[in-house]
Short mmCIF file of C-alpha atoms and ligand atoms in Angstrom, two decimals:
data_model
loop_
_atom_site.label_atom_id
_atom_site.label_comp_id
_atom_site.label_asym_id
_atom_site.label_seq_id
_atom_site.Cartn_x
_atom_site.Cartn_y
_atom_site.Cartn_z
CA UNK A 1 134.22 78.99 102.90
CA UNK A 2 132.52 80.27 106.10
CA UNK A 3 130.32 77.67 107.84
CA UNK A 4 127.00 79.49 107.15
CA UNK A 5 127.86 81.36 103.93
CA UNK A 6 124.66 82.61 102.27
CA UNK A 7 122.36 81.03 104.87
CA UNK A 8 119.39 83.15 105.97
CA UNK A 9 118.90 82.98 109.74
CA UNK A 10 116.21 84.39 112.05
CA UNK A 11 117.18 84.61 115.75
CA UNK A 12 114.35 85.71 118.06
CA UNK A 13 115.32 87.53 121.26
CA UNK A 14 118.65 88.61 119.82
CA UNK A 15 118.73 92.13 121.28
CA UNK A 16 120.45 90.72 124.37
CA UNK A 17 122.18 87.71 125.93
CA UNK A 18 122.39 84.34 124.21
CA UNK A 19 120.43 85.50 121.16
CA UNK A 20 122.68 88.48 120.51
CA UNK A 21 125.80 86.31 120.69
CA UNK A 22 124.15 83.69 118.45
CA UNK A 23 123.30 86.32 115.81
CA UNK A 24 126.89 87.60 116.01
CA UNK A 25 128.24 84.04 115.66
CA UNK A 26 126.13 83.30 112.56
CA UNK A 27 127.09 86.63 110.95
CA UNK A 28 130.78 85.94 111.59
CA UNK A 29 130.29 82.66 109.71
CA UNK A 30 128.77 84.31 106.64
CA UNK A 31 125.02 84.18 107.42
CA UNK A 32 122.43 86.85 106.60
CA UNK A 33 120.76 87.52 109.94
CA UNK A 34 117.39 88.86 111.11
CA UNK A 35 117.59 90.09 114.69
CA UNK A 36 114.68 90.75 117.02
CA UNK A 37 113.77 92.01 120.50
CA UNK A 38 111.84 94.73 122.30
CA UNK A 39 114.40 97.12 123.76
CA UNK A 40 115.37 99.69 121.14
CA UNK A 41 118.79 100.55 122.62
CA UNK A 42 119.72 96.88 123.05
CA UNK A 43 118.62 96.16 119.47
CA UNK A 44 120.81 99.01 118.19
CA UNK A 45 123.80 97.61 120.10
CA UNK A 46 123.08 94.10 118.82
CA UNK A 47 122.86 95.38 115.25
CA UNK A 48 126.24 97.13 115.67
CA UNK A 49 127.87 93.95 117.03
CA UNK A 50 126.42 91.78 114.26
CA UNK A 51 127.62 94.28 111.68
CA UNK A 52 131.11 94.37 113.23
CA UNK A 53 131.21 90.58 113.10
CA UNK A 54 130.77 90.80 109.33
CA UNK A 55 126.99 90.79 109.02
CA UNK A 56 125.63 92.70 106.05
CA UNK A 57 121.99 93.55 105.38
CA UNK A 58 120.96 92.94 109.01
CA UNK A 59 117.16 93.02 109.35
CA UNK A 60 115.81 94.34 112.65
CA UNK A 61 112.29 93.48 113.85
CA UNK A 62 111.05 95.00 117.10
CA UNK A 63 108.13 93.84 119.23
CA UNK A 64 106.64 91.26 121.55
CA UNK A 65 107.22 87.82 120.04
CA UNK A 66 103.84 86.65 121.39
CA UNK A 67 102.06 88.95 118.93
CA UNK A 68 100.96 87.50 115.58
CA UNK A 69 101.85 90.75 113.80
CA UNK A 70 105.45 90.59 115.07
CA UNK A 71 105.79 86.96 114.02
CA UNK A 72 104.46 87.77 110.53
CA UNK A 73 106.89 90.67 110.29
CA UNK A 74 109.82 88.38 111.13
CA UNK A 75 108.91 86.00 108.31
CA UNK A 76 107.74 88.56 105.73
CA UNK A 77 110.63 91.02 106.10
CA UNK A 78 113.17 88.21 105.90
CA UNK A 79 111.55 86.75 102.79
CA UNK A 80 111.17 90.18 101.16
CA UNK A 81 114.89 90.87 101.50
CA UNK A 82 116.46 87.44 101.03
CA UNK A 83 113.76 85.31 99.36
CA UNK A 84 114.24 82.32 101.69
CA UNK A 85 114.67 81.16 105.31
CA UNK A 86 117.27 78.48 106.10
CA UNK A 87 117.46 78.53 109.90
CA UNK A 88 115.03 79.60 112.64
CA UNK A 89 116.40 79.96 116.17
CA UNK A 90 113.54 80.24 118.68
CA UNK A 91 115.53 81.86 121.47
CA UNK A 92 113.28 84.59 122.94
CA UNK A 93 112.17 83.47 126.37
CA UNK A 94 112.15 84.19 130.07
CA UNK A 95 109.77 85.01 132.88
CA UNK A 96 107.57 87.92 133.96
CA UNK A 97 110.04 90.74 134.45
CA UNK A 98 110.51 92.15 137.98
CA UNK A 99 107.58 90.02 139.14
CA UNK A 100 106.92 90.55 142.89
CA UNK A 101 105.23 87.11 143.09
CA UNK A 102 107.36 83.98 143.37
CA UNK A 103 106.83 80.26 142.77
CA UNK A 104 103.20 79.13 143.01
CA UNK A 105 102.20 82.60 144.30
CA UNK A 106 102.40 83.72 140.70
CA UNK A 107 99.01 84.36 139.10
CA UNK A 108 97.26 82.60 136.24
CA UNK A 109 98.02 85.71 134.16
CA UNK A 110 101.72 85.18 134.95
CA UNK A 111 101.33 81.54 133.88
CA UNK A 112 99.70 82.63 130.60
CA UNK A 113 102.49 85.12 129.92
CA UNK A 114 105.24 82.56 130.56
CA UNK A 115 103.55 79.86 128.47
CA UNK A 116 102.80 82.41 125.73
CA UNK A 117 106.41 83.51 125.55
CA UNK A 118 108.31 80.23 125.96
CA UNK A 119 105.93 77.77 124.30
CA UNK A 120 103.00 79.17 122.29
CA UNK A 121 105.07 81.73 120.38
CA UNK A 122 107.60 79.04 119.44
CA UNK A 123 104.85 76.82 118.04
CA UNK A 124 103.15 79.59 116.07
CA UNK A 125 106.34 81.14 114.66
CA UNK A 126 107.69 77.71 113.70
CA UNK A 127 104.43 76.92 111.88
CA UNK A 128 104.61 80.24 109.99
CA UNK A 129 108.20 79.51 108.97
CA UNK A 130 107.69 75.81 108.19
CA UNK A 131 106.60 76.03 104.50
CA UNK A 132 109.71 78.11 103.80
CA UNK A 133 111.94 75.75 105.81
CA UNK A 134 110.54 72.79 103.85
CA UNK A 135 111.46 74.63 100.64
CA UNK A 136 115.02 75.27 101.86
CA UNK A 137 115.34 71.92 103.68
CA UNK A 138 116.22 73.97 106.72
CA UNK A 139 116.75 73.80 110.46
CA UNK A 140 114.95 74.87 113.65
CA UNK A 141 116.84 75.23 116.91
CA UNK A 142 114.79 75.93 120.04
CA UNK A 143 116.38 77.39 123.15
CA UNK A 144 114.92 75.60 126.16
CA UNK A 145 116.48 75.15 129.64
CA UNK A 146 117.60 72.52 132.10
CA UNK A 147 114.67 73.85 134.18
CA UNK A 148 112.35 71.72 132.03
CA UNK A 149 114.20 68.44 132.65
CA UNK A 150 112.81 65.69 134.84
CA UNK A 151 113.11 67.42 138.25
CA UNK A 152 110.79 69.46 140.43
CA UNK A 153 111.27 73.22 140.02
CA UNK A 154 109.32 74.82 142.83
CA UNK A 155 111.06 78.21 142.59
CA UNK A 156 110.15 78.69 138.90
CA UNK A 157 107.32 76.19 138.28
CA UNK A 158 105.59 77.94 135.37
CA UNK A 159 108.83 78.60 133.52
CA UNK A 160 109.84 74.96 134.03
CA UNK A 161 106.43 73.75 132.77
CA UNK A 162 106.77 75.96 129.68
CA UNK A 163 110.27 74.66 128.93
CA UNK A 164 109.20 71.04 129.52
CA UNK A 165 106.36 71.63 127.04
CA UNK A 166 108.85 73.13 124.63
CA UNK A 167 111.02 70.01 124.91
CA UNK A 168 108.05 67.82 123.98
CA UNK A 169 107.28 70.18 121.10
CA UNK A 170 110.87 69.80 119.88
CA UNK A 171 110.62 65.99 119.95
CA UNK A 172 107.28 65.91 118.14
CA UNK A 173 108.14 68.54 115.53
CA UNK A 174 111.47 66.79 115.06
CA UNK A 175 110.05 63.35 114.33
CA UNK A 176 107.25 64.77 112.16
CA UNK A 177 109.07 67.29 109.96
CA UNK A 178 112.24 65.30 109.33
CA UNK A 179 110.08 63.35 106.88
CA UNK A 180 109.80 66.59 104.90
CA UNK A 181 113.50 67.34 105.27
CA UNK A 182 113.42 69.84 108.16
CA UNK A 183 115.35 69.13 111.35
CA UNK A 184 114.11 70.45 114.70
CA UNK A 185 116.41 70.27 117.74
CA UNK A 186 116.93 72.04 121.05
CA UNK A 187 119.71 73.47 123.17
CA UNK A 188 118.98 73.30 126.92
CA UNK A 189 121.33 75.68 128.75
CA UNK A 190 122.16 75.70 132.44
CA UNK A 191 122.96 79.02 134.11
CA UNK A 192 124.38 81.51 131.64
CA UNK A 193 125.59 85.06 132.34
CA UNK A 194 123.05 87.27 130.49
CA UNK A 195 120.49 89.95 131.37
CA UNK A 196 117.87 87.32 132.35
CA UNK A 197 118.52 87.39 136.13
CA UNK A 198 118.68 91.20 136.26
CA UNK A 199 115.23 91.23 134.67
CA UNK A 200 114.08 89.12 137.66
CA UNK A 201 115.64 91.57 140.09
CA UNK A 202 118.05 88.81 141.21
CA UNK A 203 121.67 89.58 142.05
CA UNK A 204 123.35 87.30 139.52
CA UNK A 205 126.71 87.41 141.38
CA UNK A 206 125.06 85.86 144.47
CA UNK A 207 123.23 83.29 142.35
CA UNK A 208 126.44 82.36 140.56
CA UNK A 209 128.26 81.79 143.89
CA UNK A 210 125.54 79.37 144.96
CA UNK A 211 125.33 77.56 141.66
CA UNK A 212 127.38 74.37 142.28
CA UNK A 213 128.40 73.78 138.66
CA UNK A 214 130.82 70.85 138.26
CA UNK A 215 132.73 72.62 135.48
CA UNK A 216 133.46 75.41 137.98
CA UNK A 217 132.03 78.38 136.13
CA UNK A 218 128.79 79.88 134.92
CA UNK A 219 128.10 79.55 131.19
CA UNK A 220 128.81 82.30 128.69
CA UNK A 221 126.50 83.21 125.80
CA UNK A 222 129.23 81.98 123.44
CA UNK A 223 129.02 78.46 125.01
CA UNK A 224 125.37 78.31 123.95
CA UNK A 225 125.84 80.04 120.58
CA UNK A 226 128.38 77.37 119.58
CA UNK A 227 125.92 74.60 120.48
CA UNK A 228 123.13 76.32 118.51
CA UNK A 229 125.43 76.62 115.50
CA UNK A 230 126.32 72.92 115.80
CA UNK A 231 122.64 71.92 115.68
CA UNK A 232 121.95 74.36 112.82
CA UNK A 233 124.69 72.86 110.66
CA UNK A 234 123.55 69.66 108.95
CA UNK A 235 127.10 68.69 108.08
CA UNK A 236 128.12 68.91 111.74
CA UNK A 237 125.09 67.14 113.29
CA UNK A 238 123.32 65.28 110.45
CA UNK A 239 121.70 62.49 112.50
CA UNK A 240 120.35 64.58 115.40
CA UNK A 241 116.56 64.86 115.21
CA UNK A 242 114.25 66.10 117.98
CA UNK A 243 117.33 66.09 120.20
CA UNK A 244 117.78 68.04 123.47
CA UNK A 245 121.40 69.11 123.79
CA UNK A 246 122.10 70.01 127.43
CA UNK A 247 124.87 72.63 127.73
CA UNK A 248 125.35 73.34 131.44
CA UNK A 249 128.85 72.47 132.68
CA UNK A 250 127.33 69.33 134.24
CA UNK A 251 125.00 71.20 136.61
CA UNK A 252 121.83 69.19 135.94
CA UNK A 253 123.68 66.12 137.19
CA UNK A 254 123.79 67.84 140.60
CA UNK A 255 120.19 69.03 140.64
CA UNK A 256 118.66 66.35 142.84
CA UNK A 257 121.22 67.10 145.54
CA UNK A 258 120.69 70.85 145.20
CA UNK A 259 116.92 70.63 145.41
CA UNK A 260 117.12 68.85 148.79
CA UNK A 261 119.03 71.63 150.53
CA UNK A 262 122.11 73.37 149.24
CA UNK A 263 123.06 74.58 152.76
CA UNK A 264 122.85 71.10 154.29
CA UNK A 265 125.03 69.60 151.58
CA UNK A 266 127.49 72.50 151.60
CA UNK A 267 128.35 71.43 155.17
CA UNK A 268 129.33 67.88 154.15
P1 LIG B 301 118.07 87.76 128.12
O1 LIG B 301 117.02 88.31 129.00
O2 LIG B 301 119.45 88.29 128.21
O3 LIG B 301 117.58 87.82 126.60
C1 LIG B 301 116.30 87.41 126.26
C2 LIG B 301 115.97 87.89 124.88
O4 LIG B 301 114.61 87.56 124.58
C3 LIG B 301 116.10 89.39 124.75
O5 LIG B 301 116.54 89.72 123.47
C4 LIG B 301 114.68 89.86 125.00
O6 LIG B 301 114.38 91.10 124.37
C5 LIG B 301 113.89 88.76 124.33
N1 LIG B 301 112.54 88.68 124.87
C6 LIG B 301 112.16 88.33 126.12
N2 LIG B 301 110.83 88.40 126.23
C7 LIG B 301 110.35 88.82 125.02
C8 LIG B 301 109.08 89.10 124.51
N3 LIG B 301 107.97 88.96 125.23
N4 LIG B 301 108.98 89.50 123.22
C9 LIG B 301 110.09 89.66 122.47
N5 LIG B 301 111.32 89.42 122.90
C10 LIG B 301 111.45 89.01 124.17
O7 LIG B 301 118.04 86.20 128.42
P2 LIG B 301 118.94 84.98 127.89
O8 LIG B 301 119.79 85.39 126.78
O9 LIG B 301 119.54 84.38 129.09
O10 LIG B 301 117.78 84.02 127.39
C11 LIG B 301 117.71 83.48 126.07
C12 LIG B 301 117.02 82.14 126.14
O11 LIG B 301 117.81 81.25 126.93
C13 LIG B 301 115.64 82.18 126.80
O12 LIG B 301 114.76 81.34 126.10
C14 LIG B 301 115.89 81.62 128.20
O13 LIG B 301 114.75 81.03 128.75
C15 LIG B 301 116.99 80.60 127.89
N6 LIG B 301 117.81 80.22 129.05
C16 LIG B 301 118.62 81.13 129.68
C17 LIG B 301 119.38 80.73 130.78
C18 LIG B 301 120.29 81.67 131.53
O14 LIG B 301 120.77 81.31 132.62
N7 LIG B 301 120.59 82.85 131.02
C19 LIG B 301 119.32 79.35 131.28
C20 LIG B 301 118.47 78.48 130.50
C21 LIG B 301 117.74 78.91 129.45
P3 LIG B 301 114.59 92.52 125.14
O15 LIG B 301 115.76 92.36 126.06
O16 LIG B 301 114.86 93.47 124.00
O17 LIG B 301 113.34 92.80 125.85
#
């Protein structure tokens, strides 16, 4: 039997990147998937890929995940069609797109946007889904980042603060809701080849060259999708609760060195 046969899964931010591959992965393993994003063309393509992977009855919800109405739609449309929710993957995230301001030059409005997207929306959507997850004895997997780990992140401080907050949310939700039978865990990716850097106006080829990843390559969306599936499968990871699973080819182990000066160390 497929790993997720009959499971009802919501993946936010699945029009592109990691989320799209995760939705495809779940569908290929027998799940009934709700996909979500903002870009209509990307959503159409994601729907096609999920369908080709074997996904039937794909639900598509479009809109900004920070909006209450979009969050309600995700829950209500999924329940209306399938009558339950087994797995919630809080994957939508990122920064202010094509933002001309960098680091601490970013405004308070930029901070609010980044916190709203990566932290507040995860809390509010998880709370909306929670009664249904308690009923199904389900799973939440948050998609965080190594940016939120215990290092300074002066180039993307607000994003790192949001992801660090998300990690604490994962721990606290995890220890609280396991008592009602719901597991909450997190995948923390390192650099992954998606549309995220393009949305920042950054040349991802250049960034990849400078990335210093011990494993020797940048991550693929499938590397992260497999880790999300592992945490969403209680048979595979039954004793992981409030856990942060770092999936980064070892790069966070090099971060202290990198933050000092990559050029200086490249010469050694
Ligand atoms: P992409 O930009 O490729 O995909 C992000 C997805 O989230 C898209 O489907 C996008 O929708 C959606 N999204 C973004 N903002 C909003 C919003 N305000 N409302 C609704 N949907 C939104 O990025 P990734 O796949 O790389 O990112 C997925 C997750 O992985 C994020 O949480 C990110 O922080 C995290 N991550 C990524 C890393 C990387 O190197 N790629 C590293 C570490 C963490 P649309 O495109 O339709 O607008």
